PDB file of C-alpha atoms in Angstrom:
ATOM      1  CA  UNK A  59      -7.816 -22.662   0.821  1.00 73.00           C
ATOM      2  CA  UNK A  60      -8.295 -18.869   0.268  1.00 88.00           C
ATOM      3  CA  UNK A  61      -6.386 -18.557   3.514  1.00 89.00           C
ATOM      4  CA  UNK A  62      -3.262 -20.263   2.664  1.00 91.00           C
ATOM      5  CA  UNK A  63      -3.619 -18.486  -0.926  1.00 92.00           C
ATOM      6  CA  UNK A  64      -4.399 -14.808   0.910  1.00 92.00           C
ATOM      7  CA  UNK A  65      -1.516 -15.377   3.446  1.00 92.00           C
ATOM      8  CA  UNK A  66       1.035 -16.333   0.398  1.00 92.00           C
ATOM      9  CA  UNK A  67      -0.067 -13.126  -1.470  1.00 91.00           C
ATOM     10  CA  UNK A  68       0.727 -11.061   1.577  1.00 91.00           C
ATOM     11  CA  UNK A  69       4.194 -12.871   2.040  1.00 93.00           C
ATOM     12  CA  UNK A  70       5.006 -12.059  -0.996  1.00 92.00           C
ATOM     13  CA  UNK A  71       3.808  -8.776  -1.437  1.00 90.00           C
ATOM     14  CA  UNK A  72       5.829  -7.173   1.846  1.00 89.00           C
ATOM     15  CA  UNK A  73       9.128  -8.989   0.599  1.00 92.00           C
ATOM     16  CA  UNK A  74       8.801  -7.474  -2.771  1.00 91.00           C
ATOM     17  CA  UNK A  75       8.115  -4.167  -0.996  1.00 88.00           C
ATOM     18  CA  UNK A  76      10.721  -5.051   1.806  1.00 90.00           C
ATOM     19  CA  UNK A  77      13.689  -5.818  -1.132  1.00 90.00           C
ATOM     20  CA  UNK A  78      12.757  -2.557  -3.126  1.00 89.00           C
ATOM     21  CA  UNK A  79      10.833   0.216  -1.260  1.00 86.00           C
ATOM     22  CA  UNK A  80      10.551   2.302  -4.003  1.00 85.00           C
ATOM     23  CA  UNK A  81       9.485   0.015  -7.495  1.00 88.00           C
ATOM     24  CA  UNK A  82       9.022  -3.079  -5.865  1.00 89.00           C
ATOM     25  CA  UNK A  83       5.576  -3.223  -5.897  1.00 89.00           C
ATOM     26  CA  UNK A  84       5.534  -1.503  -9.489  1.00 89.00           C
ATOM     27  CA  UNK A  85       6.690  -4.907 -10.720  1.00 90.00           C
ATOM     28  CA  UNK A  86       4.082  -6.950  -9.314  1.00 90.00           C
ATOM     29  CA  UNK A  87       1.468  -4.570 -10.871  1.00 89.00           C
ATOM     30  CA  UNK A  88       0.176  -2.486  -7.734  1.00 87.00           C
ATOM     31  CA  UNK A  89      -0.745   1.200  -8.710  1.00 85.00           C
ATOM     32  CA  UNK A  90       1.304   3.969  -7.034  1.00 80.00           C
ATOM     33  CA  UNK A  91      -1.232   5.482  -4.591  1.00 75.00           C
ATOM     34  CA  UNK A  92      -2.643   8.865  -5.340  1.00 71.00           C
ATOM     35  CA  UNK A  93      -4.999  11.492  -2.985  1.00 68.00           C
ATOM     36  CA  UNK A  94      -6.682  12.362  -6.077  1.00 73.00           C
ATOM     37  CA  UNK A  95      -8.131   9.006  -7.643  1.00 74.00           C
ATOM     38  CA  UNK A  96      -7.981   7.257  -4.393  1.00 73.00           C
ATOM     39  CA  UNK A  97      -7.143   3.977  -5.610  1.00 80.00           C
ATOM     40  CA  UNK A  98      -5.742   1.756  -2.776  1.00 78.00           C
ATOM     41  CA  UNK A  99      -5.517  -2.481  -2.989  1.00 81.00           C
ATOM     42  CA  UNK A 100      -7.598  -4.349  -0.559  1.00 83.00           C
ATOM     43  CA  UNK A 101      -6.039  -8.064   0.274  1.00 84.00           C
ATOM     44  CA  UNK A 102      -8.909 -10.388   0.907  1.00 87.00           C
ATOM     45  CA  UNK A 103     -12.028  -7.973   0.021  1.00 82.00           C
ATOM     46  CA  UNK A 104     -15.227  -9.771  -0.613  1.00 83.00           C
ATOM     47  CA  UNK A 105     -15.013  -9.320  -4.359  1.00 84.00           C
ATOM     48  CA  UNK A 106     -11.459 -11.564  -4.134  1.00 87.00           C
ATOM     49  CA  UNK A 107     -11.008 -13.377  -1.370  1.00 88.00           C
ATOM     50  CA  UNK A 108      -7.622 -15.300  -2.098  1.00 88.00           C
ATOM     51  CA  UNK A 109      -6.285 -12.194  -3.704  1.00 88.00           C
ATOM     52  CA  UNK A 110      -5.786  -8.393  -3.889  1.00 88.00           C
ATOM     53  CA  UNK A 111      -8.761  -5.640  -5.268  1.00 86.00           C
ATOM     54  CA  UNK A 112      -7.501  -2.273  -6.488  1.00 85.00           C
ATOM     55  CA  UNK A 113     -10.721  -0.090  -5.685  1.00 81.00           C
ATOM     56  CA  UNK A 114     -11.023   3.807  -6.125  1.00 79.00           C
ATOM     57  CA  UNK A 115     -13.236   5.286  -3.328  1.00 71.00           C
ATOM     58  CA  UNK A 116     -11.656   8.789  -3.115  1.00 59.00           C
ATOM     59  CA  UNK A 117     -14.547   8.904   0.132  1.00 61.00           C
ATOM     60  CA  UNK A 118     -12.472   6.460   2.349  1.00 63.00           C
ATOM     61  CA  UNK A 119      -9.091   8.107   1.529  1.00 62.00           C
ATOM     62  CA  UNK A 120     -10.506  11.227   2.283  1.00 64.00           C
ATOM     63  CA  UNK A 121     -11.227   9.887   5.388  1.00 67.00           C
ATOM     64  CA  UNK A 122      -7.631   8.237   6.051  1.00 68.00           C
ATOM     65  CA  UNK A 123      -5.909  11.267   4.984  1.00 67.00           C
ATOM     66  CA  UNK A 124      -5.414  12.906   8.803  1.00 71.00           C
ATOM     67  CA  UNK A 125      -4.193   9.935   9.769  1.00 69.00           C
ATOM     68  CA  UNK A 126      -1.859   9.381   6.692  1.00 65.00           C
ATOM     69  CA  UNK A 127      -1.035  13.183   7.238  1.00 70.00           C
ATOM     70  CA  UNK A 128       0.011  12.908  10.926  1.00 72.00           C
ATOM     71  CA  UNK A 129       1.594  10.076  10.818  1.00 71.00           C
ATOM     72  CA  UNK A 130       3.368  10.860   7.431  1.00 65.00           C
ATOM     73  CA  UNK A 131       5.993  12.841   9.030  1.00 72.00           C
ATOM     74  CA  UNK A 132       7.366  10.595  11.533  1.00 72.00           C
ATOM     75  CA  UNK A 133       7.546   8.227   8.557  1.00 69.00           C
ATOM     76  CA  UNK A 134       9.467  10.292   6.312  1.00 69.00           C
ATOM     77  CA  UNK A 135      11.277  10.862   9.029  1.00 70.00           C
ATOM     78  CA  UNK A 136      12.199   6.945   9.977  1.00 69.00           C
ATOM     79  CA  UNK A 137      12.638   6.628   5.848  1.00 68.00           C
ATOM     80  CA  UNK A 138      15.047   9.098   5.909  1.00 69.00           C
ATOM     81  CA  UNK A 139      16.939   7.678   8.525  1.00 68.00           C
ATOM     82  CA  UNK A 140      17.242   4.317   6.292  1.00 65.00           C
ATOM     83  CA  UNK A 141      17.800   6.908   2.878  1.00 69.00           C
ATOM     84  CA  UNK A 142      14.518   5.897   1.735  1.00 65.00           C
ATOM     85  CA  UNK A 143      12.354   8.597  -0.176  1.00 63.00           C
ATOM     86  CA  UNK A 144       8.927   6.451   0.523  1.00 55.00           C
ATOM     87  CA  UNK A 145       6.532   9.522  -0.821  1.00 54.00           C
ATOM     88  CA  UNK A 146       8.331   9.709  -4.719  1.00 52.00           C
TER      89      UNK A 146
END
């Protein structure tokens, strides 16, 4: 059951993201994510199995951030290909 619940919370949450890069997930409640408190979502943590955990652990961003930082480039540059501005 927490499948078919986890995998409808993920459908949903990439169309809303798909249909509006920028807000869409603003209207379904998800925090913009920030370097600084570190808060990220987690789909089908421990704590919420069937749904989505917002958790601030500035640690494991800190450890993301090269690869966010590397990669963030090429993405901004794909984004701005499609007129997206994915980082405001």
């Amino acid at each position: 059951a927490d499948e078919v619940q986890l995998s409808a919370l993920m459908q949903h949450t990439w169309v809303t993201f798909a249909r509006d890069p920028q807000k869409g997930l603003d209207s379904i409640g998800w925090p913009r994510f920030n370097y600084t408190t570190g808060v990220y979502g987690e789909l089908g943590s421990a704590s919420s199995p069937a749904g989505v955990s917002f958790t601030s652990n500035p640690l494991e961003v800190k450890i993301c951030q090269p690869i966010i930082t590397n990669i963030g480039p090429l993405l901004t540059a794909v984004f701005d290909v499609a007129g997206i501005d994915f980082l405001s």
